[in-house]
């Protein structure tokens, strides 16, 4: 199947990045948000990224205008009527995703693939809201989308090989590297990353070492670009806790128990960089 027209739902941090890389690769992109201000912020972000590329000589002004010209504004999910693939990047909430996928299922052409950028919700459960579970798939981009190489492609229980291959080809056209993953809690990325972060928080909680020491061990000893506690602050401690809860519940295994210290920070509203305070102080 040929993919030419892409619709992206949600013009936030991830959706705007996904729209940018799709337009850069020559796809026609319809970028949708329920809020006009959010759409405008998304387009501003894309314009800023592209202008920086022009300044640095990575793109010409003409290429920048061409990319922006391939992005069309949408405030209505029914605009999915022309899409070959829809990539949903709205909020991480199953009820919201179910409602979006129901509407898209009714609005999009029969051949259209419905993909979700969820970082933790089961693809199979999202697919169950539609009458085309075989055409629903996970396409998990990493943040920041224009920079990061990986896309985890998650097969739901019913996803067909044809749909998987089409999404894999598209990912390669975006200049990214696809990795095939089955639908289990946390997929691969968060199943490995989050327990590592959680263990770092337990290590801090037990007084084994200071936060700086824990981060130094992983940076200097393991060559990680950033220590786990710093990374947790960047991701958002609420997001880290939320994903640990999904692993804990999904596997029913105590090895995924969220650290009580992580719970305490979230309860205090110390969510990391975005609130000015997490393990470190950003004020
Ligand atoms: P965000 O909060 O920056 O953007 C979400 C956007 O979706 C907002 O502009 C909001 O107005 C819009 N939206 C909400 N409900 C909508 C609806 N019914 N129809 C249309 N638009 C709607 O969120 P972010 O960070 O971009 O995350 C989006 C998705 O990507 C989530 O599922 C998240 O788990 C996933 N994700 C996030 C990553 C991250 O590092 N932030 C990494 C990988 C995946």
mmCIF file of C-alpha atoms and ligand atoms in Angstrom:
data_model
loop_
_atom_site.group_PDB
_atom_site.id
_atom_site.type_symbol
_atom_site.label_atom_id
_atom_site.label_comp_id
_atom_site.label_asym_id
_atom_site.label_seq_id
_atom_site.Cartn_x
_atom_site.Cartn_y
_atom_site.Cartn_z
ATOM 1 C CA UNK A 1 0.000 0.000 0.000
ATOM 2 C CA UNK A 2 1.161 3.551 -0.715
ATOM 3 C CA UNK A 3 1.228 6.194 1.958
ATOM 4 C CA UNK A 4 1.062 9.809 0.764
ATOM 5 C CA UNK A 5 -1.315 11.587 3.098
ATOM 6 C CA UNK A 6 -0.566 11.584 6.806
ATOM 7 C CA UNK A 7 -2.777 13.002 9.532
ATOM 8 C CA UNK A 8 -1.274 13.719 12.953
ATOM 9 C CA UNK A 9 -3.586 14.125 15.962
ATOM 10 C CA UNK A 10 -2.290 16.448 18.688
ATOM 11 C CA UNK A 11 0.030 19.352 17.910
ATOM 12 C CA UNK A 12 1.883 19.180 21.243
ATOM 13 C CA UNK A 13 5.499 18.306 21.899
ATOM 14 C CA UNK A 14 5.350 14.948 20.073
ATOM 15 C CA UNK A 15 2.670 15.603 17.426
ATOM 16 C CA UNK A 16 4.392 18.731 16.119
ATOM 17 C CA UNK A 17 7.704 16.847 15.886
ATOM 18 C CA UNK A 18 6.034 13.968 14.035
ATOM 19 C CA UNK A 19 4.326 16.403 11.634
ATOM 20 C CA UNK A 20 7.696 18.083 10.977
ATOM 21 C CA UNK A 21 9.582 14.887 10.136
ATOM 22 C CA UNK A 22 6.721 13.636 7.925
ATOM 23 C CA UNK A 23 6.589 16.935 5.984
ATOM 24 C CA UNK A 24 10.399 16.924 5.706
ATOM 25 C CA UNK A 25 10.197 13.471 4.113
ATOM 26 C CA UNK A 26 7.747 14.764 1.480
ATOM 27 C CA UNK A 27 4.440 13.486 2.903
ATOM 28 C CA UNK A 28 1.331 15.715 2.829
ATOM 29 C CA UNK A 29 0.517 16.325 6.472
ATOM 30 C CA UNK A 30 -2.743 17.351 8.100
ATOM 31 C CA UNK A 31 -1.944 18.455 11.644
ATOM 32 C CA UNK A 32 -4.916 18.319 13.981
ATOM 33 C CA UNK A 33 -5.495 19.632 17.476
ATOM 34 C CA UNK A 34 -8.708 20.180 19.400
ATOM 35 C CA UNK A 35 -7.429 23.609 20.434
ATOM 36 C CA UNK A 36 -6.499 26.291 17.918
ATOM 37 C CA UNK A 37 -3.896 27.821 20.287
ATOM 38 C CA UNK A 38 -2.229 24.407 20.588
ATOM 39 C CA UNK A 39 -2.123 24.092 16.790
ATOM 40 C CA UNK A 40 -0.586 27.575 16.531
ATOM 41 C CA UNK A 41 2.021 26.764 19.188
ATOM 42 C CA UNK A 42 2.844 23.534 17.345
ATOM 43 C CA UNK A 43 3.377 25.315 14.027
ATOM 44 C CA UNK A 44 5.467 27.994 15.754
ATOM 45 C CA UNK A 45 7.676 25.264 17.202
ATOM 46 C CA UNK A 46 8.130 23.628 13.788
ATOM 47 C CA UNK A 47 8.896 27.016 12.170
ATOM 48 C CA UNK A 48 11.491 27.755 14.856
ATOM 49 C CA UNK A 49 13.196 24.363 14.340
ATOM 50 C CA UNK A 50 13.296 24.844 10.574
ATOM 51 C CA UNK A 51 14.588 28.426 10.850
ATOM 52 C CA UNK A 52 17.417 27.139 13.045
ATOM 53 C CA UNK A 53 18.238 24.557 10.365
ATOM 54 C CA UNK A 54 18.350 27.358 7.757
ATOM 55 C CA UNK A 55 20.635 29.490 9.977
ATOM 56 C CA UNK A 56 22.983 26.553 10.443
ATOM 57 C CA UNK A 57 23.013 25.862 6.694
ATOM 58 C CA UNK A 58 21.303 22.471 7.043
ATOM 59 C CA UNK A 59 18.321 23.590 4.934
ATOM 60 C CA UNK A 60 17.597 26.365 2.451
ATOM 61 C CA UNK A 61 14.839 28.940 2.945
ATOM 62 C CA UNK A 62 13.081 27.328 -0.016
ATOM 63 C CA UNK A 63 13.156 23.875 1.619
ATOM 64 C CA UNK A 64 11.789 25.367 4.846
ATOM 65 C CA UNK A 65 8.876 26.991 2.984
ATOM 66 C CA UNK A 66 8.247 23.733 1.096
ATOM 67 C CA UNK A 67 8.031 21.770 4.371
ATOM 68 C CA UNK A 68 5.686 24.305 5.989
ATOM 69 C CA UNK A 69 3.598 24.333 2.784
ATOM 70 C CA UNK A 70 3.009 20.593 3.117
ATOM 71 C CA UNK A 71 1.365 21.014 6.554
ATOM 72 C CA UNK A 72 -2.367 21.774 6.607
ATOM 73 C CA UNK A 73 -4.282 22.902 9.671
ATOM 74 C CA UNK A 74 -7.153 20.831 11.067
ATOM 75 C CA UNK A 75 -9.428 21.286 14.063
ATOM 76 C CA UNK A 76 -11.806 18.459 13.121
ATOM 77 C CA UNK A 77 -11.048 14.715 13.329
ATOM 78 C CA UNK A 78 -13.333 14.183 10.303
ATOM 79 C CA UNK A 79 -10.504 15.610 8.176
ATOM 80 C CA UNK A 80 -9.171 12.027 8.360
ATOM 81 C CA UNK A 81 -11.281 11.324 5.256
ATOM 82 C CA UNK A 82 -8.238 11.786 2.989
ATOM 83 C CA UNK A 83 -5.650 10.064 5.177
ATOM 84 C CA UNK A 84 -3.666 6.943 4.286
ATOM 85 C CA UNK A 85 -2.337 6.848 7.849
ATOM 86 C CA UNK A 86 -3.297 8.700 11.016
ATOM 87 C CA UNK A 87 -0.711 9.019 13.795
ATOM 88 C CA UNK A 88 -2.326 9.891 17.109
ATOM 89 C CA UNK A 89 -0.226 11.854 19.623
ATOM 90 C CA UNK A 90 -2.876 13.326 21.926
ATOM 91 C CA UNK A 91 -2.821 12.944 25.713
ATOM 92 C CA UNK A 92 -1.863 9.661 27.422
ATOM 93 C CA UNK A 93 -5.335 8.628 28.568
ATOM 94 C CA UNK A 94 -7.190 5.502 27.458
ATOM 95 C CA UNK A 95 -10.650 7.127 27.446
ATOM 96 C CA UNK A 96 -9.411 9.985 25.257
ATOM 97 C CA UNK A 97 -7.637 7.577 22.898
ATOM 98 C CA UNK A 98 -10.729 5.335 22.670
ATOM 99 C CA UNK A 99 -12.913 8.288 21.776
ATOM 100 C CA UNK A 100 -10.412 9.562 19.155
ATOM 101 C CA UNK A 101 -10.000 6.095 17.593
ATOM 102 C CA UNK A 102 -13.788 5.572 17.391
ATOM 103 C CA UNK A 103 -14.185 8.856 15.524
ATOM 104 C CA UNK A 104 -11.202 8.168 13.267
ATOM 105 C CA UNK A 105 -12.478 4.673 12.490
ATOM 106 C CA UNK A 106 -15.732 6.187 11.215
ATOM 107 C CA UNK A 107 -14.057 9.081 9.359
ATOM 108 C CA UNK A 108 -10.945 7.563 7.760
ATOM 109 C CA UNK A 109 -11.056 5.581 4.501
ATOM 110 C CA UNK A 110 -11.220 1.814 4.810
ATOM 111 C CA UNK A 111 -7.588 1.328 3.751
ATOM 112 C CA UNK A 112 -6.208 3.835 6.287
ATOM 113 C CA UNK A 113 -3.840 2.701 9.035
ATOM 114 C CA UNK A 114 -4.534 4.076 12.506
ATOM 115 C CA UNK A 115 -1.294 4.426 14.499
ATOM 116 C CA UNK A 116 -0.741 5.660 18.039
ATOM 117 C CA UNK A 117 2.350 7.233 19.583
ATOM 118 C CA UNK A 118 1.371 6.051 23.070
ATOM 119 C CA UNK A 119 4.361 5.406 25.303
ATOM 120 C CA UNK A 120 2.597 3.015 27.669
ATOM 121 C CA UNK A 121 -1.010 2.115 26.817
ATOM 122 C CA UNK A 122 -1.765 -1.298 25.244
ATOM 123 C CA UNK A 123 -2.126 -1.077 21.448
ATOM 124 C CA UNK A 124 -4.537 -4.029 21.487
ATOM 125 C CA UNK A 125 -6.881 -2.206 23.857
ATOM 126 C CA UNK A 126 -6.796 0.989 21.755
ATOM 127 C CA UNK A 127 -7.472 -1.130 18.645
ATOM 128 C CA UNK A 128 -10.520 -2.678 20.327
ATOM 129 C CA UNK A 129 -12.308 0.686 20.062
ATOM 130 C CA UNK A 130 -12.331 0.311 16.251
ATOM 131 C CA UNK A 131 -13.786 -2.050 13.684
ATOM 132 C CA UNK A 132 -10.339 -2.405 12.097
ATOM 133 C CA UNK A 133 -8.016 -3.739 14.822
ATOM 134 C CA UNK A 134 -5.880 -5.363 12.102
ATOM 135 C CA UNK A 135 -5.028 -1.853 10.814
ATOM 136 C CA UNK A 136 -4.108 -0.397 14.230
ATOM 137 C CA UNK A 137 -0.455 -0.241 15.288
ATOM 138 C CA UNK A 138 1.890 1.525 17.712
ATOM 139 C CA UNK A 139 4.409 3.981 16.311
ATOM 140 C CA UNK A 140 6.410 5.125 19.337
ATOM 141 C CA UNK A 141 8.646 8.076 18.481
ATOM 142 C CA UNK A 142 11.213 9.386 20.952
ATOM 143 C CA UNK A 143 11.502 12.960 22.195
ATOM 144 C CA UNK A 144 12.711 15.240 20.540
ATOM 145 C CA UNK A 145 11.299 13.656 17.396
ATOM 146 C CA UNK A 146 13.391 15.528 14.781
ATOM 147 C CA UNK A 147 16.605 14.442 16.547
ATOM 148 C CA UNK A 148 16.006 10.904 17.820
ATOM 149 C CA UNK A 149 16.716 7.947 15.571
ATOM 150 C CA UNK A 150 14.432 5.246 16.994
ATOM 151 C CA UNK A 151 10.802 4.413 16.298
ATOM 152 C CA UNK A 152 9.466 1.395 18.232
ATOM 153 C CA UNK A 153 6.797 -0.204 16.077
ATOM 154 C CA UNK A 154 4.384 -2.153 18.216
ATOM 155 C CA UNK A 155 2.172 -4.861 16.789
ATOM 156 C CA UNK A 156 -1.220 -5.223 18.429
ATOM 157 C CA UNK A 157 -2.678 -8.692 18.758
ATOM 158 C CA UNK A 158 -4.511 -8.373 15.420
ATOM 159 C CA UNK A 159 -2.078 -6.166 13.417
ATOM 160 C CA UNK A 160 -1.417 -7.678 9.971
ATOM 161 C CA UNK A 161 1.987 -8.141 8.342
ATOM 162 C CA UNK A 162 0.909 -5.828 5.505
ATOM 163 C CA UNK A 163 0.218 -2.995 7.950
ATOM 164 C CA UNK A 164 3.454 -3.653 9.859
ATOM 165 C CA UNK A 165 5.504 -3.560 6.642
ATOM 166 C CA UNK A 166 3.834 -0.354 5.426
ATOM 167 C CA UNK A 167 4.637 1.391 8.723
ATOM 168 C CA UNK A 168 8.186 0.037 8.735
ATOM 169 C CA UNK A 169 8.743 1.389 5.182
ATOM 170 C CA UNK A 170 7.307 4.752 6.122
ATOM 171 C CA UNK A 171 9.569 4.963 9.185
ATOM 172 C CA UNK A 172 12.602 4.326 6.988
ATOM 173 C CA UNK A 173 11.440 7.082 4.619
ATOM 174 C CA UNK A 174 11.359 9.433 7.614
ATOM 175 C CA UNK A 175 15.074 8.732 8.053
ATOM 176 C CA UNK A 176 14.428 6.814 11.280
ATOM 177 C CA UNK A 177 15.242 3.272 12.355
ATOM 178 C CA UNK A 178 12.227 1.019 12.990
ATOM 179 C CA UNK A 179 12.405 -1.692 15.637
ATOM 180 C CA UNK A 180 9.713 -4.376 15.850
ATOM 181 C CA UNK A 181 8.169 -4.941 19.262
ATOM 182 C CA UNK A 182 5.211 -6.965 20.563
ATOM 183 C CA UNK A 183 2.448 -5.449 22.660
ATOM 184 C CA UNK A 184 3.463 -5.987 26.305
ATOM 185 C CA UNK A 185 3.539 -3.386 29.098
ATOM 186 C CA UNK A 186 6.192 -0.709 28.536
ATOM 187 C CA UNK A 187 7.103 -2.240 25.142
ATOM 188 C CA UNK A 188 10.929 -2.486 25.173
ATOM 189 C CA UNK A 189 12.011 1.121 25.773
ATOM 190 C CA UNK A 190 10.092 1.885 28.951
ATOM 191 C CA UNK A 191 10.247 -1.664 30.294
ATOM 192 C CA UNK A 192 14.018 -1.330 30.536
ATOM 193 C CA UNK A 193 14.439 2.415 31.093
ATOM 194 C CA UNK A 194 11.847 2.984 33.832
ATOM 195 C CA UNK A 195 12.911 0.150 36.191
ATOM 196 C CA UNK A 196 16.479 1.494 35.873
ATOM 197 C CA UNK A 197 15.293 4.973 36.892
ATOM 198 C CA UNK A 198 13.123 3.469 39.661
ATOM 199 C CA UNK A 199 16.131 1.508 40.970
ATOM 200 C CA UNK A 200 18.203 4.702 40.994
ATOM 201 C CA UNK A 201 15.477 6.311 43.134
ATOM 202 C CA UNK A 202 15.474 3.294 45.520
ATOM 203 C CA UNK A 203 19.265 3.630 45.718
ATOM 204 C CA UNK A 204 18.867 7.279 46.702
ATOM 205 C CA UNK A 205 16.057 6.434 49.137
ATOM 206 C CA UNK A 206 18.210 3.848 50.905
ATOM 207 C CA UNK A 207 21.048 6.328 51.297
ATOM 208 C CA UNK A 208 23.487 4.218 49.282
ATOM 209 C CA UNK A 209 24.828 7.358 47.614
ATOM 210 C CA UNK A 210 23.937 10.997 46.950
ATOM 211 C CA UNK A 211 21.953 11.959 43.859
ATOM 212 C CA UNK A 212 25.058 13.447 42.251
ATOM 213 C CA UNK A 213 27.022 10.266 42.987
ATOM 214 C CA UNK A 214 24.333 8.009 41.500
ATOM 215 C CA UNK A 215 24.192 10.114 38.336
ATOM 216 C CA UNK A 216 28.010 10.192 38.098
ATOM 217 C CA UNK A 217 28.265 6.400 38.340
ATOM 218 C CA UNK A 218 25.902 5.910 35.410
ATOM 219 C CA UNK A 219 27.382 8.771 33.355
ATOM 220 C CA UNK A 220 31.054 8.066 33.832
ATOM 221 C CA UNK A 221 30.861 4.340 34.433
ATOM 222 C CA UNK A 222 28.260 3.310 31.866
ATOM 223 C CA UNK A 223 28.712 6.155 29.381
ATOM 224 C CA UNK A 224 25.088 7.253 29.688
ATOM 225 C CA UNK A 225 24.753 10.830 28.375
ATOM 226 C CA UNK A 226 22.752 11.783 31.475
ATOM 227 C CA UNK A 227 22.374 10.220 34.936
ATOM 228 C CA UNK A 228 19.064 8.441 35.723
ATOM 229 C CA UNK A 229 17.897 11.011 38.296
ATOM 230 C CA UNK A 230 18.558 13.904 35.926
ATOM 231 C CA UNK A 231 16.803 11.973 33.163
ATOM 232 C CA UNK A 232 13.811 11.362 35.471
ATOM 233 C CA UNK A 233 13.602 15.127 36.117
ATOM 234 C CA UNK A 234 13.602 15.755 32.352
ATOM 235 C CA UNK A 235 10.935 13.120 31.613
ATOM 236 C CA UNK A 236 8.746 14.303 34.514
ATOM 237 C CA UNK A 237 8.431 12.353 37.761
ATOM 238 C CA UNK A 238 4.654 12.032 37.292
ATOM 239 C CA UNK A 239 5.234 10.325 33.928
ATOM 240 C CA UNK A 240 7.856 8.009 35.480
ATOM 241 C CA UNK A 241 5.436 7.030 38.269
ATOM 242 C CA UNK A 242 2.581 6.543 35.817
ATOM 243 C CA UNK A 243 4.640 4.167 33.653
ATOM 244 C CA UNK A 244 5.922 2.225 36.696
ATOM 245 C CA UNK A 245 2.276 1.749 37.781
ATOM 246 C CA UNK A 246 1.472 0.369 34.322
ATOM 247 C CA UNK A 247 4.385 -2.116 34.539
ATOM 248 C CA UNK A 248 3.484 -3.053 38.135
ATOM 249 C CA UNK A 249 -0.155 -3.647 37.276
ATOM 250 C CA UNK A 250 0.435 -5.123 33.823
ATOM 251 C CA UNK A 251 2.913 -7.786 34.978
ATOM 252 C CA UNK A 252 1.596 -8.186 38.546
ATOM 253 C CA UNK A 253 5.209 -8.517 39.646
ATOM 254 C CA UNK A 254 6.637 -6.767 42.729
ATOM 255 C CA UNK A 255 9.914 -6.105 40.925
ATOM 256 C CA UNK A 256 8.111 -3.169 39.269
ATOM 257 C CA UNK A 257 6.958 -1.616 42.592
ATOM 258 C CA UNK A 258 7.344 2.173 42.301
ATOM 259 C CA UNK A 259 9.742 3.639 44.840
ATOM 260 C CA UNK A 260 7.936 5.307 47.781
ATOM 261 C CA UNK A 261 10.345 8.237 47.383
ATOM 262 C CA UNK A 262 9.134 8.694 43.792
ATOM 263 C CA UNK A 263 5.536 8.720 45.084
ATOM 264 C CA UNK A 264 6.458 11.283 47.739
ATOM 265 C CA UNK A 265 8.028 13.664 45.190
ATOM 266 C CA UNK A 266 5.000 13.397 42.899
ATOM 267 C CA UNK A 267 2.629 13.975 45.850
ATOM 268 C CA UNK A 268 4.642 17.095 46.721
ATOM 269 C CA UNK A 269 4.268 18.408 43.176
ATOM 270 C CA UNK A 270 8.022 18.143 42.632
ATOM 271 C CA UNK A 271 7.682 16.810 39.107
ATOM 272 C CA UNK A 272 11.131 17.672 37.769
ATOM 273 C CA UNK A 273 12.295 20.332 35.364
ATOM 274 C CA UNK A 274 8.776 21.371 34.325
ATOM 275 C CA UNK A 275 7.862 22.447 37.880
ATOM 276 C CA UNK A 276 11.315 23.864 38.682
ATOM 277 C CA UNK A 277 12.072 21.143 41.210
ATOM 278 C CA UNK A 278 12.525 17.391 41.188
ATOM 279 C CA UNK A 279 15.634 15.578 42.380
ATOM 280 C CA UNK A 280 17.459 18.760 41.403
ATOM 281 C CA UNK A 281 16.508 22.421 41.787
ATOM 282 C CA UNK A 282 15.905 24.273 38.499
ATOM 283 C CA UNK A 283 14.607 27.556 39.957
HETATM 284 P P1 LIG B 1 1.321 17.334 24.818
HETATM 285 O O1 LIG B 1 0.504 17.616 26.028
HETATM 286 O O2 LIG B 1 2.515 18.170 24.527
HETATM 287 O O3 LIG B 1 0.369 17.408 23.514
HETATM 288 C C1 LIG B 1 -0.883 16.783 23.420
HETATM 289 C C2 LIG B 1 -1.759 17.611 22.462
HETATM 290 O O4 LIG B 1 -2.923 16.853 22.143
HETATM 291 C C3 LIG B 1 -2.239 18.937 23.047
HETATM 292 O O5 LIG B 1 -1.915 19.994 22.155
HETATM 293 C C4 LIG B 1 -3.758 18.759 23.159
HETATM 294 O O6 LIG B 1 -4.480 19.977 22.912
HETATM 295 C C5 LIG B 1 -4.016 17.721 22.076
HETATM 296 N N1 LIG B 1 -5.241 16.937 22.286
HETATM 297 C C6 LIG B 1 -5.719 16.416 23.429
HETATM 298 N N2 LIG B 1 -6.875 15.756 23.204
HETATM 299 C C7 LIG B 1 -7.125 15.853 21.883
HETATM 300 C C8 LIG B 1 -8.172 15.387 21.028
HETATM 301 N N3 LIG B 1 -9.207 14.698 21.526
HETATM 302 N N4 LIG B 1 -8.105 15.677 19.701
HETATM 303 C C9 LIG B 1 -7.085 16.411 19.206
HETATM 304 N N5 LIG B 1 -6.055 16.882 19.969
HETATM 305 C C10 LIG B 1 -6.092 16.607 21.276
HETATM 306 O O7 LIG B 1 1.703 15.785 24.921
HETATM 307 P P2 LIG B 1 2.969 15.005 24.277
HETATM 308 O O8 LIG B 1 4.088 15.014 25.240
HETATM 309 O O9 LIG B 1 3.157 15.492 22.888
HETATM 310 O O10 LIG B 1 2.414 13.503 24.255
HETATM 311 C C11 LIG B 1 1.496 13.046 23.275
HETATM 312 C C12 LIG B 1 1.496 11.528 23.255
HETATM 313 O O11 LIG B 1 2.798 11.058 22.935
HETATM 314 C C13 LIG B 1 1.099 10.843 24.570
HETATM 315 O O12 LIG B 1 0.374 9.680 24.284
HETATM 316 C C14 LIG B 1 2.458 10.519 25.186
HETATM 317 O O13 LIG B 1 2.415 9.442 26.068
HETATM 318 C C15 LIG B 1 3.249 10.134 23.935
HETATM 319 N N6 LIG B 1 4.703 10.261 24.064
HETATM 320 C C16 LIG B 1 5.267 11.306 24.724
HETATM 321 C C17 LIG B 1 6.655 11.405 24.823
HETATM 322 C C18 LIG B 1 7.283 12.578 25.513
HETATM 323 O O14 LIG B 1 8.506 12.497 25.797
HETATM 324 N N7 LIG B 1 6.572 13.656 25.794
HETATM 325 C C19 LIG B 1 7.551 10.388 24.235
HETATM 326 C C20 LIG B 1 6.846 9.378 23.483
HETATM 327 C C21 LIG B 1 5.470 9.304 23.444
#
